[in-house]
mmCIF file with all atom_site columns, C-alpha atoms and ligand atoms in Angstrom:
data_model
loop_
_atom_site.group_PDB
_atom_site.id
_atom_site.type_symbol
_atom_site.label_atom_id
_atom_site.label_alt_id
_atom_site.label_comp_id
_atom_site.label_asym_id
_atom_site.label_entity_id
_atom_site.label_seq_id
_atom_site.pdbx_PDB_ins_code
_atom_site.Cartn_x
_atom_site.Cartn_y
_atom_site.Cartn_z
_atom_site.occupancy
_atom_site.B_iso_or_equiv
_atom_site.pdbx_formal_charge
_atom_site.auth_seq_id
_atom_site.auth_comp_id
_atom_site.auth_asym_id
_atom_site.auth_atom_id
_atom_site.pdbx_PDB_model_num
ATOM   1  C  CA  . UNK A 1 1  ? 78.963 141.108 89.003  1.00 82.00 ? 946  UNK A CA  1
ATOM   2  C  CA  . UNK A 1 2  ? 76.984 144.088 87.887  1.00 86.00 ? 947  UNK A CA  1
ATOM   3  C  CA  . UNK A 1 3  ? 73.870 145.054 89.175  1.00 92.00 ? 948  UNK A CA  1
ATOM   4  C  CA  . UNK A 1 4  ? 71.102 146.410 86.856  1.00 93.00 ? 949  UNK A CA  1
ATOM   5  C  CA  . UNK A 1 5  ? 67.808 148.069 87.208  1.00 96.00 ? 950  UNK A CA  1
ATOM   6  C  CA  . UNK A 1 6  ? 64.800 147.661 85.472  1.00 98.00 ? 951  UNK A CA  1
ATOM   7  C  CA  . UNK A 1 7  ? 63.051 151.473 85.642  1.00 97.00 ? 952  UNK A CA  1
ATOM   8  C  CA  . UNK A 1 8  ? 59.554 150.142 84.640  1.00 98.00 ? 953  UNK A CA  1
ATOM   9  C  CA  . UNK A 1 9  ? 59.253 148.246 88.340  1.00 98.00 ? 954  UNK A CA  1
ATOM   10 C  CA  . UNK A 1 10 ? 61.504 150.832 90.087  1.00 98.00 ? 955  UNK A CA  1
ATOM   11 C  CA  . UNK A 1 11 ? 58.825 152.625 92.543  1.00 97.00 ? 956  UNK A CA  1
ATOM   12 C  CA  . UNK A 1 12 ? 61.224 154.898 93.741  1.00 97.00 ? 957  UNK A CA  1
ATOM   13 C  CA  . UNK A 1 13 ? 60.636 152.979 97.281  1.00 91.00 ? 958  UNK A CA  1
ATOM   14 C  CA  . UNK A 1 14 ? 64.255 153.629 98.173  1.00 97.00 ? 959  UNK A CA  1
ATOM   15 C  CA  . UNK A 1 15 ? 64.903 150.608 100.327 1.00 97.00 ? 960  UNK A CA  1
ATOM   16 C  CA  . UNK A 1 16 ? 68.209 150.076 98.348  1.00 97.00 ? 961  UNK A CA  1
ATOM   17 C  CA  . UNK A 1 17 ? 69.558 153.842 99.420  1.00 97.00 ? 962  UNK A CA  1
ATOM   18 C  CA  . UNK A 1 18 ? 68.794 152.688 102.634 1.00 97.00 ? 963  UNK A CA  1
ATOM   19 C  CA  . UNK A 1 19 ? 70.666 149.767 102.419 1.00 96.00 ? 964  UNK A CA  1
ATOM   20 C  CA  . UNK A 1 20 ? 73.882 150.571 100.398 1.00 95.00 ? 965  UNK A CA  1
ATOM   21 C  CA  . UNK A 1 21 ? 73.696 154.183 100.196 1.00 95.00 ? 966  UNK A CA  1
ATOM   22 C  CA  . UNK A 1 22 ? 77.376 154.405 98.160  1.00 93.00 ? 967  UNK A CA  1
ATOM   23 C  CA  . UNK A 1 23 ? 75.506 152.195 95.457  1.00 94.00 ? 968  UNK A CA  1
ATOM   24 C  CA  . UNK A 1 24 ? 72.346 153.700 94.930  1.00 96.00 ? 969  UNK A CA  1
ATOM   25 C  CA  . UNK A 1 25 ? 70.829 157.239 94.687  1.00 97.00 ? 970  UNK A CA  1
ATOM   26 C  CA  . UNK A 1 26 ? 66.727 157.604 94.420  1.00 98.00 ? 971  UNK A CA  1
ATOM   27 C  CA  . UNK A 1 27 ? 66.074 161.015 93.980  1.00 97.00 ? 972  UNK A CA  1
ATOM   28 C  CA  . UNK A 1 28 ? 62.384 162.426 94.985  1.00 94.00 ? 973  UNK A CA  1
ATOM   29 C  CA  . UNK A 1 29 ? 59.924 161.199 93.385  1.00 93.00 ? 974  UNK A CA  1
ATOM   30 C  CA  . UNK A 1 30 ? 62.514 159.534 91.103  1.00 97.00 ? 975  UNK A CA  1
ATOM   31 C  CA  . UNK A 1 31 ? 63.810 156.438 90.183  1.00 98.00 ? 976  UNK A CA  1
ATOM   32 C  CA  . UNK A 1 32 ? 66.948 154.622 91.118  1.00 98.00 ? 977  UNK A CA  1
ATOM   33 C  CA  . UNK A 1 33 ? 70.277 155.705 90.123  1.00 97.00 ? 978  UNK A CA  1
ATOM   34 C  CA  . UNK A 1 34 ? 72.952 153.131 90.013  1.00 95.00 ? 979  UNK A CA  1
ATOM   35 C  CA  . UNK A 1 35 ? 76.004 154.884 91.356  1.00 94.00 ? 980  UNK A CA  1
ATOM   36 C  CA  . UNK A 1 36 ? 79.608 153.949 90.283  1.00 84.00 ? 981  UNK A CA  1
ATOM   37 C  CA  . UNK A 1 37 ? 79.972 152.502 93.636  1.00 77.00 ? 982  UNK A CA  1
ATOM   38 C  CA  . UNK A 1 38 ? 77.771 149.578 92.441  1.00 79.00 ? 983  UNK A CA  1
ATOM   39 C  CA  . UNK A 1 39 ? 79.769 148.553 89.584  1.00 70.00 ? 984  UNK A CA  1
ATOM   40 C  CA  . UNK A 1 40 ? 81.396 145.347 89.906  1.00 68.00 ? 985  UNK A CA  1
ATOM   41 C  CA  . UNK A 1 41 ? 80.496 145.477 93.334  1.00 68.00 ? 986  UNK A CA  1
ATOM   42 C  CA  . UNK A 1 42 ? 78.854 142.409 94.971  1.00 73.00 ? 987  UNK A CA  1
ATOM   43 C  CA  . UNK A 1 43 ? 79.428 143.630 99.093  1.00 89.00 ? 988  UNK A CA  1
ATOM   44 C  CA  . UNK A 1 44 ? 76.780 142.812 101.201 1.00 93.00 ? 989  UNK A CA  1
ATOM   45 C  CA  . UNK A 1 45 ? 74.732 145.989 101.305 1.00 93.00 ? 990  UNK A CA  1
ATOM   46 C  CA  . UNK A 1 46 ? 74.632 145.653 97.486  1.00 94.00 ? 991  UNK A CA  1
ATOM   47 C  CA  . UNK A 1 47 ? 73.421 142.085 97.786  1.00 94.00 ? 992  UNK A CA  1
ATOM   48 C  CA  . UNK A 1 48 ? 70.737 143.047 100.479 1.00 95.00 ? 993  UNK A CA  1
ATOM   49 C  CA  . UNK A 1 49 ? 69.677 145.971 98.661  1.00 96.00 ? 994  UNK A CA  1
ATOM   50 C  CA  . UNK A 1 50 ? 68.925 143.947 95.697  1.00 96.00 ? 995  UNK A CA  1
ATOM   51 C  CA  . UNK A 1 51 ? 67.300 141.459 97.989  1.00 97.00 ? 996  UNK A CA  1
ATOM   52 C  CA  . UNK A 1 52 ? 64.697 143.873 100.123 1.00 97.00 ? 997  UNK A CA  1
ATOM   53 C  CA  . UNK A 1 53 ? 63.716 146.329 96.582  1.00 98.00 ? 998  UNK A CA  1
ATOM   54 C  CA  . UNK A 1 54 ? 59.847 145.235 97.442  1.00 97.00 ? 999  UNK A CA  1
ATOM   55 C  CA  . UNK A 1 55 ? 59.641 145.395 93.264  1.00 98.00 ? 1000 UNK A CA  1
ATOM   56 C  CA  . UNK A 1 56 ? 62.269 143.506 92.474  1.00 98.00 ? 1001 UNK A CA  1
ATOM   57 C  CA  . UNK A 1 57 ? 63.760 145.742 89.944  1.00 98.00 ? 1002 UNK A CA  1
ATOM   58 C  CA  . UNK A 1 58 ? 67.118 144.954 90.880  1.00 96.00 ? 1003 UNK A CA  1
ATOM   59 C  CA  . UNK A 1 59 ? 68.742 142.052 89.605  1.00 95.00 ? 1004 UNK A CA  1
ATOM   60 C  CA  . UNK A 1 60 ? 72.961 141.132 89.584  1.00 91.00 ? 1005 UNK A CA  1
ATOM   61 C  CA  . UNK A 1 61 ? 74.139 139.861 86.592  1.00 88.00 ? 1006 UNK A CA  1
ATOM   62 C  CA  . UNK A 1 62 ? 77.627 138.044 86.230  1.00 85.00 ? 1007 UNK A CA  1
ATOM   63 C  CA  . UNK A 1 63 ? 80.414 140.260 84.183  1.00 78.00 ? 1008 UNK A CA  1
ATOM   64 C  CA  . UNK A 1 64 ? 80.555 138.885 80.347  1.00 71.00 ? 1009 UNK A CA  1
HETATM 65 S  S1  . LIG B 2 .  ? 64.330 149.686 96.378  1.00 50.30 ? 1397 LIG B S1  1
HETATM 66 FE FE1 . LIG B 2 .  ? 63.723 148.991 94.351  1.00 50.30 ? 1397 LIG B FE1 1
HETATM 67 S  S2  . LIG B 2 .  ? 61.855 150.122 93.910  1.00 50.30 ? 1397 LIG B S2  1
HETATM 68 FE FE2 . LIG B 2 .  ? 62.898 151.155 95.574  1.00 50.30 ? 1397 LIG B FE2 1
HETATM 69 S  S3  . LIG B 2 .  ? 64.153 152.734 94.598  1.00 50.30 ? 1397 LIG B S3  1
HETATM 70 FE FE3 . LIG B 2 .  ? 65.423 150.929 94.895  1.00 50.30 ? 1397 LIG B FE3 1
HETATM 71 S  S4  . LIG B 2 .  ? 65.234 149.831 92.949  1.00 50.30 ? 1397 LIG B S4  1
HETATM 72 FE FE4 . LIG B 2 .  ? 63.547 151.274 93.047  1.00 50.30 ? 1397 LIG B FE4 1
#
């Protein structure tokens, strides 16, 4: 799985630091990073952090 991010909804909220903070980076005022962490990763912070964004920018995707 791979997770992506859609920047246009990403509010910089930061819920998903919060929740898998070896996945995800949101700097001030920024928008979320996807850290290498994240990539491939489907652990359960990952999963809840893509559950609780409150925009739903984050989506997982399977591997091609
Ligand atoms: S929780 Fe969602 S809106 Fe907030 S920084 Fe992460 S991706 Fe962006």
């Amino acid at each position: 799985m791979r997770v992506l991010a859609d920047l246009d909804l990403c509010q910089g909220h930061a819920v998903c630091q919060d929740e898998a903070p070896d996945a995800f980076r949101v700097p001030k005022r920024g928008k979320v990073e996807i850290l290498e962490a994240a990539a491939g990763s489907s652990s359960a912070e990952v999963r809840r952090a893509v559950r609780y964004c409150p925009t739903q920018a984050l989506s997982m995707v399977a591997d091609d």
